[in-house]
Short mmCIF file of C-alpha atoms in Angstrom, two decimals:
data_model
loop_
_atom_site.label_atom_id
_atom_site.label_comp_id
_atom_site.label_asym_id
_atom_site.label_seq_id
_atom_site.Cartn_x
_atom_site.Cartn_y
_atom_site.Cartn_z
CA MET A 1 -15.51 11.75 -20.33
CA ASP A 2 -16.60 9.40 -23.07
CA LEU A 3 -13.88 6.78 -23.19
CA ASN A 4 -15.21 5.05 -26.32
CA PHE A 5 -13.78 1.78 -25.04
CA LYS A 6 -15.19 -1.47 -26.32
CA ALA A 7 -15.59 -2.55 -22.68
CA PRO A 8 -16.74 0.52 -20.70
CA VAL A 9 -15.09 0.93 -17.30
CA THR A 10 -18.43 0.60 -15.47
CA VAL A 11 -18.99 -2.80 -17.05
CA LEU A 12 -15.37 -3.77 -16.69
CA ARG A 13 -15.43 -2.93 -12.98
CA LYS A 14 -18.02 -5.61 -12.17
CA GLY A 15 -16.11 -8.23 -14.09
CA PHE A 16 -12.87 -7.04 -12.50
CA GLN A 17 -14.25 -7.64 -8.99
CA ILE A 18 -15.09 -11.24 -9.88
CA PHE A 19 -11.76 -11.59 -11.67
CA SER A 20 -9.67 -10.33 -8.74
CA ARG A 21 -11.52 -12.53 -6.23
CA ARG A 22 -10.98 -15.56 -8.48
CA CYS A 23 -7.23 -14.82 -8.64
CA LEU A 24 -6.98 -14.69 -4.87
CA ALA A 25 -9.06 -17.81 -4.41
CA THR A 26 -6.99 -19.92 -6.77
CA HIS A 27 -3.48 -18.91 -5.75
CA THR A 28 -1.06 -21.82 -5.36
CA TYR A 29 2.54 -22.05 -4.29
CA ASN A 30 4.51 -25.23 -4.98
CA GLY A 31 1.20 -26.90 -5.77
CA ALA A 32 -0.57 -25.91 -2.56
CA LYS A 33 -2.80 -23.00 -1.62
CA PHE A 34 -0.60 -20.47 0.13
CA GLN A 35 -1.35 -16.93 1.29
CA GLU A 36 1.31 -16.06 3.84
CA GLU A 37 0.37 -13.00 5.85
CA TYR A 38 3.96 -11.85 5.73
CA TRP A 39 3.12 -8.37 7.02
CA LYS A 40 2.24 -9.87 10.40
CA ARG A 41 5.97 -10.18 11.09
CA ILE A 42 5.75 -6.42 11.70
CA PRO A 43 4.50 -5.75 15.27
CA ARG A 44 2.24 -2.86 14.35
CA TRP A 45 0.47 -4.96 11.68
CA GLN A 46 0.07 -8.23 13.60
CA ASP A 47 -3.70 -7.75 13.73
CA THR A 48 -4.06 -6.58 10.11
CA GLY A 49 -6.14 -8.98 8.01
CA THR A 50 -5.61 -9.79 4.34
CA ASN A 51 -8.50 -7.61 3.16
CA ASP A 52 -7.07 -4.55 4.91
CA PHE A 53 -3.54 -5.19 3.65
CA LEU A 54 -4.82 -5.51 0.08
CA ASP A 55 -6.68 -2.22 0.35
CA TYR A 56 -4.75 0.47 -1.54
CA LYS A 57 -5.98 3.24 0.75
CA TRP A 58 -4.69 1.26 3.74
CA GLN A 59 -1.31 0.84 2.02
CA THR A 60 -1.09 4.57 1.36
CA ALA A 61 -2.20 5.53 4.86
CA ASN A 62 0.33 3.18 6.49
CA SER A 63 3.31 4.07 4.29
CA VAL A 64 6.37 5.74 5.78
CA HIS A 65 6.48 9.27 4.37
CA ASN A 66 9.23 11.09 6.29
CA PRO A 67 12.31 10.54 8.48
CA GLN A 68 10.39 10.76 11.76
CA GLN A 69 8.03 7.99 10.68
CA MET A 70 11.05 5.99 9.48
CA PHE A 71 12.76 6.25 12.87
CA SER A 72 9.56 5.29 14.68
CA PHE A 73 9.09 2.26 12.44
CA LEU A 74 12.70 1.15 12.89
CA SER A 75 12.36 1.39 16.66
CA SER A 76 9.47 -1.06 16.49
CA VAL A 77 11.13 -3.72 14.29
CA LEU A 78 14.88 -3.74 14.93
CA PRO A 79 16.42 -6.24 17.35
CA SER A 80 18.31 -4.62 20.21
CA GLU A 81 21.55 -6.19 18.93
CA ILE A 82 22.20 -5.98 15.17
CA PRO A 83 23.89 -9.07 13.67
CA ALA A 84 27.12 -8.31 11.85
CA LYS A 85 26.99 -8.20 8.06
CA ILE A 86 28.07 -11.50 6.56
CA ASP A 87 29.63 -10.17 3.34
CA LEU A 88 31.68 -7.02 3.87
CA SER A 89 32.91 -6.91 0.26
CA THR A 90 29.88 -4.88 -0.85
CA ASP A 91 30.51 -1.98 1.53
CA ALA A 92 33.11 0.56 2.51
CA GLN A 93 32.32 -0.43 6.10
CA SER A 94 34.67 -2.52 8.18
CA SER A 95 33.31 -4.79 10.88
CA SER A 96 34.37 -2.19 13.47
CA THR A 97 32.29 0.60 11.85
CA GLN A 98 29.07 -1.37 11.43
CA PRO A 99 26.18 -0.39 13.70
CA ARG A 100 25.91 -2.94 16.51
CA THR A 101 22.69 -1.86 18.23
CA SER A 102 19.27 -0.67 17.11
CA SER A 103 20.01 2.87 18.30
CA GLU A 104 23.30 2.92 16.36
CA LEU A 105 21.54 1.70 13.21
CA ILE A 106 18.83 4.36 13.54
CA GLU A 107 21.56 7.00 13.93
CA ASP A 108 23.24 5.57 10.82
CA VAL A 109 19.96 5.85 8.89
CA ALA A 110 19.54 9.45 10.09
CA LEU A 111 23.05 10.24 8.81
CA GLY A 112 22.26 8.54 5.51
CA ILE A 113 19.04 10.51 5.05
CA SER A 114 20.94 13.75 5.71
CA LYS A 115 23.34 12.90 2.83
CA ALA A 116 20.94 11.29 0.35
CA PRO A 117 19.57 13.07 -2.74
CA MET A 118 16.30 11.15 -2.44
CA ALA A 119 13.63 11.52 0.22
CA VAL A 120 12.35 8.53 2.20
CA ARG A 121 9.05 6.91 1.27
CA LEU A 122 8.18 3.20 1.67
CA THR A 123 5.03 1.10 1.42
CA PRO A 124 3.94 -1.59 3.91
CA HIS A 125 4.59 -4.19 1.19
CA ILE A 126 8.31 -3.32 1.03
CA LEU A 127 8.63 -2.73 4.78
CA SER A 128 7.12 -6.18 5.41
CA SER A 129 9.42 -7.84 2.87
CA ILE A 130 12.66 -6.68 4.53
CA ASP A 131 14.31 -9.19 6.87
CA TRP A 132 14.58 -7.08 10.01
CA THR A 133 16.40 -9.85 11.88
CA ARG A 134 19.43 -9.25 9.60
CA PRO A 135 18.95 -5.71 8.27
CA LEU A 136 22.58 -5.15 7.23
CA ASP A 137 22.42 -8.08 4.80
CA ASP A 138 18.99 -7.28 3.36
CA PRO A 139 18.94 -6.44 -0.39
CA LEU A 140 15.68 -4.47 -0.16
CA LEU A 141 16.93 -2.27 2.66
CA ARG A 142 19.99 -1.43 0.52
CA GLN A 143 17.74 -0.12 -2.26
CA PHE A 144 15.48 2.12 -0.21
CA ILE A 145 17.08 3.06 3.14
CA PRO A 146 20.42 4.93 3.14
CA LEU A 147 23.07 4.24 5.77
CA GLY A 148 25.57 7.02 6.34
CA SER A 149 28.35 4.52 7.08
CA ARG A 150 27.97 3.04 3.59
CA PHE A 151 28.36 6.30 1.68
CA ARG A 152 31.34 6.60 -0.64
CA PRO A 153 32.66 9.81 -2.21
CA ASP A 154 30.90 10.68 -5.46
CA HIS A 155 32.89 10.06 -8.63
CA PRO A 156 34.26 13.41 -9.86
CA MET A 157 32.74 12.83 -13.30
CA LEU A 158 29.16 12.24 -12.18
CA ARG A 159 26.45 14.85 -11.98
CA LEU A 160 22.91 15.13 -10.64
CA ASP A 161 21.20 14.97 -14.05
CA SER A 162 23.51 12.20 -15.23
CA LEU A 163 21.73 11.52 -18.52
CA ASN A 164 21.29 15.20 -19.48
CA GLU A 165 17.53 14.79 -19.59
CA ILE A 166 16.98 18.51 -19.08
CA GLY A 167 19.16 19.16 -22.14
CA ASP A 168 16.95 16.86 -24.22
CA SER A 169 13.71 18.50 -23.07
CA PRO A 170 12.11 20.69 -25.76
CA VAL A 171 9.08 21.25 -23.53
CA LYS A 172 9.02 20.93 -19.75
CA GLY A 173 7.95 17.36 -18.94
CA ILE A 174 9.05 15.91 -22.30
CA ILE A 175 12.37 14.13 -22.95
CA HIS A 176 13.00 13.72 -26.68
CA ARG A 177 16.27 11.82 -27.16
CA TYR A 178 15.40 9.22 -29.80
CA PRO A 179 13.82 10.25 -33.13
CA ASP A 180 10.49 8.42 -32.73
CA LYS A 181 10.12 8.24 -28.93
CA VAL A 182 9.51 10.66 -26.08
CA VAL A 183 9.27 10.30 -22.30
CA PHE A 184 6.15 11.95 -20.84
CA LEU A 185 6.92 12.96 -17.22
CA ALA A 186 3.44 12.96 -15.73
CA SER A 187 4.43 13.47 -12.09
CA SER A 188 7.38 13.87 -9.70
CA VAL A 189 5.90 11.53 -7.08
CA CYS A 190 6.37 7.79 -6.47
CA PRO A 191 4.82 5.34 -3.97
CA VAL A 192 8.41 4.60 -2.83
CA TYR A 193 11.65 6.45 -3.44
CA CYS A 194 14.64 4.45 -4.67
CA ARG A 195 18.03 5.63 -3.46
CA PHE A 196 19.50 5.26 -6.97
CA CYS A 197 16.83 7.18 -8.89
CA THR A 198 18.07 8.63 -12.19
CA ARG A 199 15.73 11.60 -11.70
CA SER A 200 16.81 12.57 -8.20
CA TYR A 201 17.00 16.08 -9.70
CA ALA A 202 13.20 16.07 -9.96
CA VAL A 203 11.57 13.20 -8.06
CA GLY A 204 10.41 13.45 -4.46
CA SER A 205 10.70 16.27 -1.99
CA GLU A 206 13.80 18.40 -1.47
CA THR A 207 16.64 17.00 0.62
CA ASN A 208 19.75 18.43 2.26
CA SER A 209 21.85 17.54 -0.79
CA VAL A 210 19.27 18.56 -3.44
CA SER A 211 17.59 21.67 -2.12
CA GLN A 212 15.81 22.62 -5.36
CA LYS A 213 14.13 20.04 -7.57
CA THR A 214 12.42 20.41 -10.92
CA ARG A 215 8.72 19.71 -10.41
CA PHE A 216 6.38 17.87 -12.78
CA LEU A 217 2.89 18.45 -11.45
CA PRO A 218 0.14 15.91 -12.31
CA ILE A 219 -2.41 18.44 -13.52
CA GLN A 220 -3.93 18.80 -16.97
CA LYS A 221 -2.82 22.39 -17.63
CA LYS A 222 0.80 21.31 -17.11
CA TRP A 223 0.32 18.36 -19.46
CA GLN A 224 -1.30 20.40 -22.25
CA PRO A 225 1.97 21.77 -23.74
CA MET A 226 3.34 18.22 -23.60
CA PHE A 227 0.36 16.86 -25.54
CA ASN A 228 0.71 19.76 -28.00
CA TYR A 229 4.37 18.87 -28.64
CA ILE A 230 3.56 15.20 -29.27
CA GLU A 231 0.65 16.06 -31.57
CA SER A 232 2.78 18.48 -33.58
CA THR A 233 5.73 16.09 -34.01
CA PRO A 234 4.55 13.45 -36.50
CA VAL A 235 7.83 11.52 -36.45
CA LEU A 236 6.92 10.28 -32.97
CA ALA A 237 5.41 6.81 -32.61
CA ASP A 238 6.26 5.77 -29.05
CA VAL A 239 5.48 7.45 -25.71
CA LEU A 240 6.77 6.28 -22.33
CA VAL A 241 4.62 7.71 -19.54
CA SER A 242 6.88 7.98 -16.54
CA GLY A 243 7.81 10.44 -13.84
CA GLY A 244 7.82 9.82 -10.90
CA ASP A 245 5.62 6.79 -11.14
CA GLY A 246 2.39 6.34 -13.07
CA TYR A 247 1.07 4.39 -10.08
CA THR A 248 0.53 7.67 -8.22
CA LEU A 249 -1.90 8.88 -10.89
CA SER A 250 -5.60 8.54 -10.25
CA ALA A 251 -7.71 6.36 -12.51
CA GLU A 252 -9.13 9.54 -14.06
CA GLN A 253 -5.65 10.93 -14.78
CA LEU A 254 -4.52 7.61 -16.24
CA THR A 255 -7.60 7.62 -18.47
CA LEU A 256 -6.99 11.18 -19.62
CA ILE A 257 -3.35 10.54 -20.58
CA GLY A 258 -3.96 7.14 -22.16
CA GLU A 259 -7.00 8.18 -24.16
CA ARG A 260 -5.39 11.42 -25.38
CA LEU A 261 -2.25 9.63 -26.58
CA LEU A 262 -4.13 6.80 -28.29
CA GLN A 263 -6.21 9.32 -30.21
CA ILE A 264 -3.10 10.83 -31.82
CA PRO A 265 -2.84 9.10 -35.23
CA HIS A 266 0.95 8.81 -35.37
CA ILE A 267 1.33 7.41 -31.83
CA ARG A 268 1.43 3.61 -32.13
CA ARG A 269 2.80 2.54 -28.75
CA VAL A 270 2.15 3.80 -25.22
CA ARG A 271 4.05 2.44 -22.24
CA PHE A 272 3.23 3.17 -18.60
CA ALA A 273 6.28 2.89 -16.33
CA SER A 274 5.59 1.85 -12.75
CA LYS A 275 7.20 -0.02 -9.87
CA GLY A 276 3.70 -0.84 -8.66
CA LEU A 277 3.92 -4.62 -9.10
CA GLY A 278 7.07 -4.71 -6.99
CA ILE A 279 6.28 -2.20 -4.26
CA CYS A 280 2.48 -2.12 -3.84
CA PRO A 281 0.91 -4.90 -5.96
CA SER A 282 -2.29 -4.99 -3.91
CA ARG A 283 -3.61 -1.95 -5.81
CA ILE A 284 -3.96 -4.16 -8.90
CA LEU A 285 -6.17 -6.56 -6.92
CA ASP A 286 -8.23 -3.95 -5.06
CA PRO A 287 -11.70 -4.06 -6.69
CA GLU A 288 -12.54 -0.68 -5.17
CA ASP A 289 -9.63 1.01 -6.96
CA GLN A 290 -10.00 1.59 -10.71
CA TRP A 291 -6.33 2.08 -11.72
CA ALA A 292 -5.86 -1.47 -12.99
CA GLN A 293 -9.31 -1.47 -14.59
CA VAL A 294 -8.38 1.61 -16.61
CA LEU A 295 -5.04 0.10 -17.63
CA ILE A 296 -6.84 -3.03 -18.87
CA ALA A 297 -9.41 -0.94 -20.73
CA LEU A 298 -6.69 1.16 -22.36
CA SER A 299 -4.87 -2.01 -23.41
CA GLN A 300 -8.04 -3.39 -24.99
CA ASP A 301 -8.80 -0.10 -26.70
CA ALA A 302 -5.27 0.07 -28.13
CA ARG A 303 -5.64 -3.44 -29.60
CA GLU A 304 -8.87 -2.41 -31.27
CA ARG A 305 -7.02 0.52 -32.84
CA GLY A 306 -4.13 -1.70 -33.98
CA LYS A 307 -1.86 -0.06 -31.40
CA SER A 308 -0.34 -1.25 -28.12
CA VAL A 309 -0.32 -0.30 -24.46
CA ALA A 310 2.14 -1.96 -22.09
CA LEU A 311 3.06 -1.82 -18.42
CA HIS A 312 6.79 -1.49 -17.78
CA THR A 313 7.71 -2.64 -14.31
CA HIS A 314 10.88 -2.23 -12.25
CA ILE A 315 11.72 -5.19 -10.00
CA ASN A 316 15.33 -5.64 -8.89
CA HIS A 317 15.29 -8.63 -6.55
CA PRO A 318 13.20 -11.84 -6.23
CA ARG A 319 12.24 -10.89 -2.68
CA GLU A 320 10.13 -8.03 -4.03
CA ILE A 321 7.85 -10.69 -5.52
CA THR A 322 5.30 -12.08 -3.06
CA TRP A 323 2.11 -14.05 -3.67
CA ILE A 324 0.30 -10.71 -4.01
CA THR A 325 2.68 -9.72 -6.81
CA GLU A 326 2.03 -13.08 -8.47
CA GLN A 327 -1.73 -12.63 -8.33
CA ALA A 328 -1.56 -9.05 -9.60
CA ALA A 329 0.60 -10.13 -12.54
CA LEU A 330 -1.73 -13.07 -13.23
CA LEU A 331 -4.76 -10.78 -13.29
CA LEU A 332 -3.13 -8.42 -15.79
CA HIS A 333 -1.86 -11.30 -17.93
CA ARG A 334 -5.30 -12.91 -18.09
CA ALA A 335 -6.71 -9.55 -19.15
CA GLY A 336 -4.19 -9.33 -22.01
CA VAL A 337 -1.92 -6.60 -20.63
CA THR A 338 1.66 -6.76 -21.93
CA MET A 339 4.21 -6.50 -19.11
CA ARG A 340 7.95 -5.94 -19.34
CA ASN A 341 10.52 -5.42 -16.60
CA GLN A 342 13.70 -3.41 -16.33
CA THR A 343 16.17 -4.22 -13.58
CA VAL A 344 18.97 -1.95 -12.37
CA LEU A 345 22.21 -3.74 -11.53
CA LEU A 346 23.06 -2.86 -7.92
CA ARG A 347 26.00 -3.84 -5.74
CA GLY A 348 24.96 -6.16 -2.93
CA VAL A 349 21.44 -6.49 -4.34
CA ASN A 350 21.55 -8.46 -7.60
CA ASN A 351 25.09 -8.34 -9.02
CA ASP A 352 25.67 -12.05 -8.46
CA LEU A 353 24.76 -14.85 -10.87
CA PRO A 354 22.32 -16.89 -8.70
CA THR A 355 20.23 -13.83 -7.78
CA MET A 356 20.05 -12.49 -11.33
CA GLN A 357 19.19 -15.90 -12.81
CA HIS A 358 16.49 -16.42 -10.19
CA LEU A 359 15.00 -12.99 -10.82
CA ILE A 360 14.90 -13.46 -14.59
CA ARG A 361 13.17 -16.84 -14.28
CA ARG A 362 10.67 -15.57 -11.71
CA LEU A 363 9.71 -12.71 -13.99
CA ALA A 364 9.42 -15.02 -17.00
CA ASP A 365 7.17 -17.40 -15.02
CA LEU A 366 4.89 -14.43 -14.26
CA ASN A 367 4.70 -13.58 -17.98
CA ILE A 368 6.66 -10.39 -17.36
CA GLN A 369 9.32 -10.08 -20.04
CA PRO A 370 12.71 -9.26 -18.44
CA TYR A 371 13.74 -6.91 -21.23
CA TYR A 372 16.48 -4.78 -19.62
CA VAL A 373 19.24 -5.14 -17.05
CA LEU A 374 20.62 -1.63 -16.71
CA GLN A 375 24.03 -0.55 -15.49
CA GLY A 376 23.54 1.86 -12.59
CA ASP A 377 23.54 5.49 -13.66
CA MET A 378 26.24 7.89 -12.47
CA VAL A 379 24.01 9.87 -10.12
CA GLN A 380 24.80 11.57 -6.85
CA GLY A 381 24.96 9.74 -3.54
CA VAL A 382 24.85 6.09 -4.65
CA GLU A 383 28.46 5.05 -5.25
CA ASP A 384 27.98 2.21 -2.74
CA LEU A 385 25.35 0.74 -5.10
CA ARG A 386 27.08 1.21 -8.45
CA THR A 387 29.02 -1.66 -9.98
CA PRO A 388 31.94 -1.70 -12.42
CA LEU A 389 31.08 -2.35 -16.06
CA SER A 390 32.88 -5.70 -15.72
CA ASP A 391 30.03 -6.99 -13.52
CA ILE A 392 27.35 -6.54 -16.16
CA LEU A 393 29.65 -7.94 -18.88
CA ASP A 394 30.44 -11.03 -16.81
CA LEU A 395 26.80 -11.58 -15.88
CA GLU A 396 25.66 -11.43 -19.49
CA ALA A 397 28.39 -13.87 -20.54
CA GLN A 398 27.24 -16.35 -17.89
CA ILE A 399 23.48 -15.91 -18.40
CA ARG A 400 23.16 -15.77 -22.18
CA GLY A 401 22.48 -19.26 -23.47
CA THR A 402 21.12 -20.56 -20.16
CA ILE A 403 17.66 -18.98 -20.53
CA SER A 404 15.35 -18.89 -23.54
CA GLY A 405 16.46 -16.17 -25.93
CA PHE A 406 13.21 -14.21 -25.89
CA MET A 407 13.34 -14.12 -22.08
CA THR A 408 17.00 -13.11 -21.91
CA PRO A 409 17.26 -9.40 -21.13
CA ASN A 410 19.41 -6.91 -22.95
CA PHE A 411 22.29 -5.76 -20.73
CA ILE A 412 22.41 -2.01 -21.18
CA VAL A 413 24.39 1.10 -20.31
CA SER A 414 22.58 4.44 -20.38
CA LEU A 415 25.41 6.70 -21.47
CA PRO A 416 26.18 9.69 -19.25
CA GLY A 417 25.59 13.03 -20.92
CA GLY A 418 22.64 11.90 -23.00
CA GLY A 419 24.09 9.29 -25.35
CA GLY A 420 21.11 7.01 -24.89
CA LYS A 421 21.00 3.27 -24.24
CA ARG A 422 23.68 0.99 -25.66
CA LEU A 423 24.43 -2.70 -25.23
CA ALA A 424 27.08 -3.05 -22.54
CA VAL A 425 29.11 -5.33 -24.82
CA SER A 426 29.20 -2.67 -27.56
CA TYR A 427 31.92 -0.57 -25.91
CA LYS A 428 34.74 0.59 -28.15
CA GLU A 429 37.29 0.53 -25.33
CA TYR A 430 37.26 -0.62 -21.71
CA ASN A 431 40.23 -0.33 -19.38
CA ARG A 432 39.28 -2.47 -16.40
CA GLU A 433 42.19 -1.27 -14.30
CA GLU A 434 41.38 2.42 -14.76
CA GLY A 435 37.64 1.77 -14.79
CA VAL A 436 36.89 3.82 -17.91
CA SER A 437 34.83 2.61 -20.87
CA VAL A 438 34.18 4.39 -24.16
CA PHE A 439 31.04 4.04 -26.27
CA GLU A 440 30.08 5.56 -29.61
CA ALA A 441 26.49 6.69 -30.02
CA GLY A 442 24.58 8.51 -32.71
CA ASP A 443 22.49 11.55 -31.88
CA PHE A 444 19.67 12.28 -34.33
CA LYS A 445 20.23 16.00 -33.68
CA LYS A 446 24.03 16.24 -33.48
CA GLY A 447 25.44 13.12 -35.13
CA SER A 448 27.78 10.50 -33.70
CA LYS A 449 30.08 11.16 -30.74
CA LEU A 450 31.98 9.33 -27.99
CA TYR A 451 30.68 8.92 -24.44
CA HIS A 452 32.52 7.73 -21.34
CA TYR A 453 31.23 5.63 -18.46
CA TYR A 454 33.28 5.54 -15.26
CA ASP A 455 33.35 2.63 -12.82
CA PRO A 456 32.99 3.53 -9.14
CA LEU A 457 36.29 4.49 -7.51
#
């Protein structure tokens, strides 16, 4: 395929290898060179060197892909006695129902997996970043590993496709909710599966609670009707390539999608959504993998056309950011790639002021714009992670004015039923005692209407 890029990928690849080595060689932490081999805290990876850990194929091969692998991994890392959780306010658990031993915790995870709408999949980067000495307090474990003892009954008003994305899909794989923007669902696969995924109706393999999922296959013949819709809808200017996660696409697939969209005259902005920087940042630094090289080339090509390409990341806690994340972000920033982050507000993960302030500043220091903090969506099986609307309102009130305006995120509610994104503070009514808020939103197809968001019970 003739990419017609100003800097061809073959030329860019050689420069990228030098570039990535330079990033690794010059890393500093608090003024000193620092490359902690944090994965060596995991027994099975004690002999794994930095070069192997940075290898994307190694990361993929050593990821946990199913419950059996999860149980085996837990058996190798958990202490025989599990320390009690320090803060019980974030859970329905009492101290008497917490798992006390490694075998009890593994049984609790097995129960959680049997109830969860999302499958289990985790990279070595995330598995190595969890504090296994205190697993019940760990904010990363809360995001990715379900515990049956933490489950709360689903709110009666929630549903699997909380945002009515299927209802706003004129063509399979396209979500067209806003007049000039569409979401392009390139795949149903992610490098990791978040418990709170908005698209648990489609992403990952089937589970006990979601036995039939809508599939978005990453093959060109499935994408063709999606391209046709975008090309035939001239009002569109903005495409968000999502899924699933764009990180699971090959360099060739990323090239095909990016080049095709940039060639459409009325498309001005293309965004690639990926958790890659937070869950497997080594791929960006791997000179043998061309994904980052293609992203950089697409970004440069878009600038030449007077358009823009951006990477939209999803990091929820400062602990997801290691020195590898820093170097990957530095490489992309030096190459001129625009990066923005959206964070989901999660109970026991980041719904406290110190954590959220720290996260926002860490992202800003990495030249990743923290553009959204999102209220958790009303999806199945994650009531233990959802927060009341009052949390996001209080956080915004305390944060706004303490951080530079252009690095202060918008605090957002995605309205159930397909009302789109609205500022959390823009509610028309909010009864904190009953936990019901009312928002008004315009629909370019149907006009204005009222939408309700319900706090967890």
